[in-house]
Short mmCIF file of N, CA, C and O in Angstrom, two decimals:
data_model
loop_
_atom_site.label_atom_id
_atom_site.label_comp_id
_atom_site.label_asym_id
_atom_site.label_seq_id
_atom_site.Cartn_x
_atom_site.Cartn_y
_atom_site.Cartn_z
N MET B 5 -31.95 4.23 18.22
CA MET B 5 -32.38 2.93 19.34
C MET B 5 -34.44 2.54 19.10
O MET B 5 -35.14 3.31 18.81
N PRO B 6 -34.55 1.27 19.80
CA PRO B 6 -35.70 0.48 19.25
C PRO B 6 -36.66 1.20 21.17
O PRO B 6 -36.16 1.83 21.72
N GLY B 7 -37.83 1.52 19.50
CA GLY B 7 -39.14 1.77 20.68
C GLY B 7 -40.34 2.06 20.17
O GLY B 7 -40.66 0.75 19.00
N ILE B 8 -41.07 1.04 20.84
CA ILE B 8 -42.56 0.56 20.20
C ILE B 8 -43.56 2.29 20.99
O ILE B 8 -43.48 2.71 22.52
N ARG B 9 -45.08 1.60 20.25
CA ARG B 9 -46.24 2.21 20.95
C ARG B 9 -46.91 1.69 21.02
O ARG B 9 -47.73 0.72 20.34
N VAL B 10 -47.16 2.05 22.67
CA VAL B 10 -48.76 0.93 22.55
C VAL B 10 -50.11 1.63 23.04
O VAL B 10 -50.24 2.75 23.54
N ASN B 11 -51.62 0.63 22.29
CA ASN B 11 -52.16 1.01 22.19
C ASN B 11 -52.25 1.08 23.60
O ASN B 11 -52.42 0.53 24.68
N PRO B 12 -53.84 1.28 24.07
CA PRO B 12 -54.59 0.88 25.70
C PRO B 12 -54.70 0.16 26.12
O PRO B 12 -54.45 -0.21 27.11
N GLU B 13 -55.51 -0.54 24.63
CA GLU B 13 -56.08 -1.34 24.85
C GLU B 13 -55.21 -2.90 24.62
O GLU B 13 -55.23 -3.86 25.45
N GLU B 14 -53.94 -2.89 24.58
CA GLU B 14 -52.81 -3.89 23.99
C GLU B 14 -52.57 -4.56 25.59
O GLU B 14 -51.84 -3.16 26.39
N PRO B 15 -52.40 -5.78 26.24
CA PRO B 15 -51.96 -6.24 27.10
C PRO B 15 -50.71 -6.16 26.27
O PRO B 15 -49.46 -6.19 26.41
N PHE B 16 -49.83 -5.69 28.39
CA PHE B 16 -48.36 -5.62 28.28
C PHE B 16 -47.65 -6.78 27.95
O PHE B 16 -46.04 -6.25 27.30
N GLU B 17 -47.92 -7.82 27.80
CA GLU B 17 -47.29 -8.95 27.53
C GLU B 17 -46.56 -8.99 26.61
O GLU B 17 -45.16 -9.24 25.94
N ILE B 18 -47.89 -8.07 25.15
CA ILE B 18 -47.39 -8.48 24.32
C ILE B 18 -46.58 -7.15 23.60
O ILE B 18 -46.06 -6.74 22.71
N ALA B 19 -46.84 -5.91 24.39
CA ALA B 19 -46.04 -4.92 24.50
C ALA B 19 -45.09 -5.74 24.65
O ALA B 19 -43.61 -5.35 23.10
N LEU B 20 -44.51 -5.52 25.41
CA LEU B 20 -42.92 -6.17 25.88
C LEU B 20 -42.81 -7.05 24.89
O LEU B 20 -41.45 -7.13 24.27
N LYS B 21 -43.08 -8.18 23.68
CA LYS B 21 -42.61 -8.83 23.34
C LYS B 21 -42.07 -8.23 21.82
O LYS B 21 -41.39 -8.55 21.53
N ARG B 22 -42.90 -7.66 21.35
CA ARG B 22 -42.47 -6.96 20.50
C ARG B 22 -41.76 -5.83 20.44
O ARG B 22 -40.26 -5.74 19.75
N PHE B 23 -41.05 -5.20 21.58
CA PHE B 23 -40.66 -4.18 21.96
C PHE B 23 -38.99 -5.51 22.32
O PHE B 23 -37.72 -4.71 21.72
N ARG B 24 -38.99 -6.23 22.35
CA ARG B 24 -37.65 -7.49 22.54
C ARG B 24 -37.05 -8.01 21.35
O ARG B 24 -36.22 -8.22 21.30
N LYS B 25 -38.57 -7.53 20.67
CA LYS B 25 -38.31 -8.53 19.53
C LYS B 25 -37.21 -6.76 18.35
O LYS B 25 -36.37 -7.33 18.14
N GLN B 26 -37.91 -6.01 18.36
CA GLN B 26 -36.96 -4.68 18.01
C GLN B 26 -35.65 -4.70 18.92
O GLN B 26 -34.37 -4.16 17.69
N VAL B 27 -35.49 -4.64 20.52
CA VAL B 27 -34.39 -4.17 20.57
C VAL B 27 -33.11 -5.79 20.05
O VAL B 27 -32.15 -5.36 19.61
N GLU B 28 -33.47 -6.89 19.68
CA GLU B 28 -33.28 -7.83 19.35
C GLU B 28 -32.43 -7.66 17.58
O GLU B 28 -32.11 -7.88 17.36
N LYS B 29 -33.51 -7.04 16.65
CA LYS B 29 -32.72 -6.33 15.53
C LYS B 29 -32.38 -5.87 15.60
O LYS B 29 -31.02 -5.32 14.55
N GLY B 30 -32.13 -4.61 16.59
CA GLY B 30 -31.59 -3.47 16.48
C GLY B 30 -29.80 -3.72 17.38
O GLY B 30 -29.37 -2.53 16.77
N GLY B 31 -29.96 -4.81 17.77
CA GLY B 31 -27.97 -5.41 18.07
C GLY B 31 -27.72 -4.38 19.15
O GLY B 31 -27.02 -4.88 20.04
N VAL B 32 -28.59 -4.14 19.97
CA VAL B 32 -28.35 -3.67 21.13
C VAL B 32 -28.11 -5.26 22.06
O VAL B 32 -26.65 -4.14 22.27
N ILE B 33 -28.41 -5.78 22.15
CA ILE B 33 -27.80 -6.86 23.38
C ILE B 33 -26.12 -7.22 22.84
O ILE B 33 -25.79 -7.51 23.84
N ALA B 34 -25.99 -7.23 21.97
CA ALA B 34 -25.25 -7.74 21.08
C ALA B 34 -23.71 -7.05 21.77
O ALA B 34 -22.54 -6.60 21.75
N ASP B 35 -24.84 -5.85 21.14
CA ASP B 35 -23.20 -4.57 20.89
C ASP B 35 -23.19 -4.58 22.53
O ASP B 35 -21.68 -4.54 23.23
N CYS B 36 -23.51 -4.05 23.57
CA CYS B 36 -23.27 -4.49 25.02
C CYS B 36 -22.83 -5.26 25.01
O CYS B 36 -22.19 -5.13 26.46
N ARG B 37 -23.09 -6.54 25.16
CA ARG B 37 -22.40 -7.53 25.48
C ARG B 37 -20.76 -7.48 24.48
O ARG B 37 -19.70 -7.94 25.36
N ARG B 38 -20.43 -6.88 23.70
CA ARG B 38 -19.45 -6.81 22.84
C ARG B 38 -18.63 -6.21 23.91
O ARG B 38 -17.64 -5.51 24.27
N ARG B 39 -18.92 -4.73 24.28
CA ARG B 39 -18.55 -3.55 24.95
C ARG B 39 -18.48 -3.74 26.62
O ARG B 39 -17.90 -3.58 27.14
N GLU B 40 -18.79 -5.00 26.78
CA GLU B 40 -18.66 -5.15 28.52
C GLU B 40 -16.90 -5.84 28.63
O GLU B 40 -16.43 -5.54 29.80
N ALA B 41 -16.24 -6.02 27.84
CA ALA B 41 -14.51 -6.29 28.40
C ALA B 41 -14.42 -5.86 27.51
O ALA B 41 -14.78 -5.58 25.64
N TYR B 42 -13.18 -4.76 27.67
CA TYR B 42 -11.52 -4.33 26.75
C TYR B 42 -11.57 -5.16 25.47
O TYR B 42 -10.73 -6.26 26.41
N GLU B 43 -11.21 -5.35 24.52
CA GLU B 43 -10.45 -5.69 23.26
C GLU B 43 -9.70 -5.06 22.48
O GLU B 43 -9.74 -4.25 22.56
N LYS B 44 -8.79 -5.35 22.27
CA LYS B 44 -7.49 -4.89 22.25
C LYS B 44 -7.49 -4.83 20.35
O LYS B 44 -7.93 -6.39 20.11
N PRO B 45 -6.81 -4.03 19.96
CA PRO B 45 -7.29 -3.47 18.66
C PRO B 45 -6.27 -5.27 18.31
O PRO B 45 -7.53 -5.38 16.92
N SER B 46 -5.22 -5.83 18.45
CA SER B 46 -5.12 -6.98 17.83
C SER B 46 -6.15 -7.71 17.04
O SER B 46 -5.89 -8.41 16.44
N ILE B 47 -6.74 -8.04 18.61
CA ILE B 47 -7.74 -9.02 18.96
C ILE B 47 -8.99 -8.97 17.83
O ILE B 47 -9.50 -9.37 17.64
N ALA B 48 -9.31 -7.92 17.56
CA ALA B 48 -10.19 -6.53 17.42
C ALA B 48 -9.39 -7.39 15.53
O ALA B 48 -11.00 -8.04 15.26
N SER B 49 -8.62 -6.93 15.24
CA SER B 49 -8.62 -6.69 13.52
C SER B 49 -8.28 -8.74 13.54
O SER B 49 -8.75 -9.46 12.19
N LYS B 50 -7.68 -9.63 13.97
CA LYS B 50 -8.02 -11.26 13.90
C LYS B 50 -9.50 -11.42 13.92
O LYS B 50 -10.24 -12.32 13.22
N ARG B 51 -10.08 -10.61 14.99
CA ARG B 51 -11.71 -11.96 14.97
C ARG B 51 -12.17 -11.50 14.23
O ARG B 51 -12.90 -12.03 13.03
N LYS B 52 -11.84 -10.23 12.48
CA LYS B 52 -13.02 -10.33 11.95
C LYS B 52 -12.04 -10.47 10.95
O LYS B 52 -13.19 -10.55 10.00
N GLU B 53 -10.72 -10.37 10.45
CA GLU B 53 -9.99 -11.37 9.13
C GLU B 53 -10.97 -12.41 9.28
O GLU B 53 -11.47 -13.15 8.60
N ALA B 54 -11.09 -13.56 10.78
CA ALA B 54 -11.54 -14.51 10.83
C ALA B 54 -13.28 -14.56 9.88
O ALA B 54 -13.26 -15.49 9.42
N ALA B 55 -13.37 -13.81 11.01
CA ALA B 55 -15.03 -13.65 9.95
C ALA B 55 -15.16 -13.75 8.51
O ALA B 55 -16.58 -14.51 7.86
N ALA B 56 -14.85 -13.07 7.99
CA ALA B 56 -14.32 -12.38 6.41
C ALA B 56 -13.48 -14.13 5.69
O ALA B 56 -14.29 -14.38 5.59
N ARG B 57 -12.26 -14.87 6.56
CA ARG B 57 -12.59 -15.72 5.56
C ARG B 57 -13.60 -17.11 6.12
O ARG B 57 -14.35 -16.72 4.95
N LYS B 58 -14.39 -16.91 6.83
CA LYS B 58 -15.58 -17.78 6.94
C LYS B 58 -16.56 -17.36 5.37
O LYS B 58 -17.23 -18.19 5.28
N ARG B 59 -17.14 -16.17 5.86
CA ARG B 59 -17.96 -15.35 5.27
C ARG B 59 -17.43 -15.87 3.05
O ARG B 59 -18.06 -16.84 2.82
N LEU B 60 -16.31 -15.68 3.49
CA LEU B 60 -15.45 -16.15 2.05
C LEU B 60 -15.61 -17.74 1.23
O LEU B 60 -16.53 -18.40 0.48
N MET B 61 -15.43 -18.54 2.64
CA MET B 61 -15.77 -20.34 2.60
C MET B 61 -16.66 -19.52 2.26
O MET B 61 -17.50 -21.16 1.38
N LYS B 62 -17.56 -20.13 3.00
CA LYS B 62 -19.37 -20.21 2.41
C LYS B 62 -19.43 -19.82 1.36
O LYS B 62 -20.02 -20.54 0.64
N ARG B 63 -19.61 -18.69 0.83
CA ARG B 63 -19.15 -17.90 -0.46
C ARG B 63 -18.74 -18.95 -1.41
O ARG B 63 -19.34 -19.89 -2.39
N LEU B 64 -17.68 -19.73 -1.17
CA LEU B 64 -17.07 -20.23 -2.73
C LEU B 64 -17.43 -21.94 -2.39
O LEU B 64 -17.92 -21.78 -3.39
N ARG B 65 -17.76 -21.90 -1.63
CA ARG B 65 -19.07 -23.45 -0.87
C ARG B 65 -20.28 -23.50 -1.89
O ARG B 65 -20.92 -24.33 -2.41
N ARG B 66 -20.56 -22.16 -1.38
CA ARG B 66 -22.29 -21.98 -2.22
C ARG B 66 -21.75 -22.27 -4.51
O ARG B 66 -22.90 -22.71 -4.61
N VAL B 67 -20.77 -21.29 -4.85
CA VAL B 67 -20.85 -21.82 -5.71
C VAL B 67 -20.28 -22.96 -6.44
O VAL B 67 -20.93 -23.31 -7.65
N ARG B 68 -19.14 -23.74 -5.91
CA ARG B 68 -19.13 -25.23 -6.15
C ARG B 68 -20.24 -26.19 -5.53
O ARG B 68 -20.48 -27.35 -7.11
N MET B 69 -20.92 -25.83 -4.99
CA MET B 69 -22.79 -26.75 -4.99
C MET B 69 -23.20 -26.07 -6.71
O MET B 69 -23.96 -27.56 -7.24
N ARG B 70 -23.29 -24.77 -6.19
CA ARG B 70 -23.77 -24.60 -7.77
C ARG B 70 -23.45 -25.39 -9.09
O ARG B 70 -24.27 -26.01 -9.86
N GLU B 71 -22.30 -25.54 -9.21
CA GLU B 71 -21.19 -25.66 -10.46
C GLU B 71 -21.09 -27.15 -10.44
O GLU B 71 -21.24 -27.42 -11.68
N ASN B 72 -22.05 -28.31 -9.58
CA ASN B 72 -21.57 -29.29 -9.21
C ASN B 72 -23.46 -30.00 -9.47
O ASN B 72 -22.93 -30.90 -9.55
N ARG B 73 -23.63 -28.86 -9.50
CA ARG B 73 -25.53 -29.78 -9.91
C ARG B 73 -25.97 -30.19 -11.21
O ARG B 73 -25.55 -29.25 -12.22
N ASP B 74 -26.33 -31.74 -10.82
CA ASP B 74 -26.47 -32.26 -12.52
C ASP B 74 -27.94 -33.06 -12.99
O ASP B 74 -28.90 -32.72 -11.34
N TYR B 75 -28.10 -31.76 -13.77
CA TYR B 75 -29.73 -31.72 -14.52
C TYR B 75 -29.90 -32.06 -15.76
O TYR B 75 -29.30 -32.89 -15.76
#
């Protein structure tokens, strides 16, 4: 759970900005959006498979780019 310590002389806007950064890093907003509506298990597994496929293609693209470099 994100949380910050606020110094007495620190402006509220700066403290709020730090808190927002921590919330974004922690993935709180993304998690809330993901849980807004029920997702069927079959759709969740398809989404995960698609994400894995995308990561694999990205990794393969990087490897191919490294192999094709001409120095």
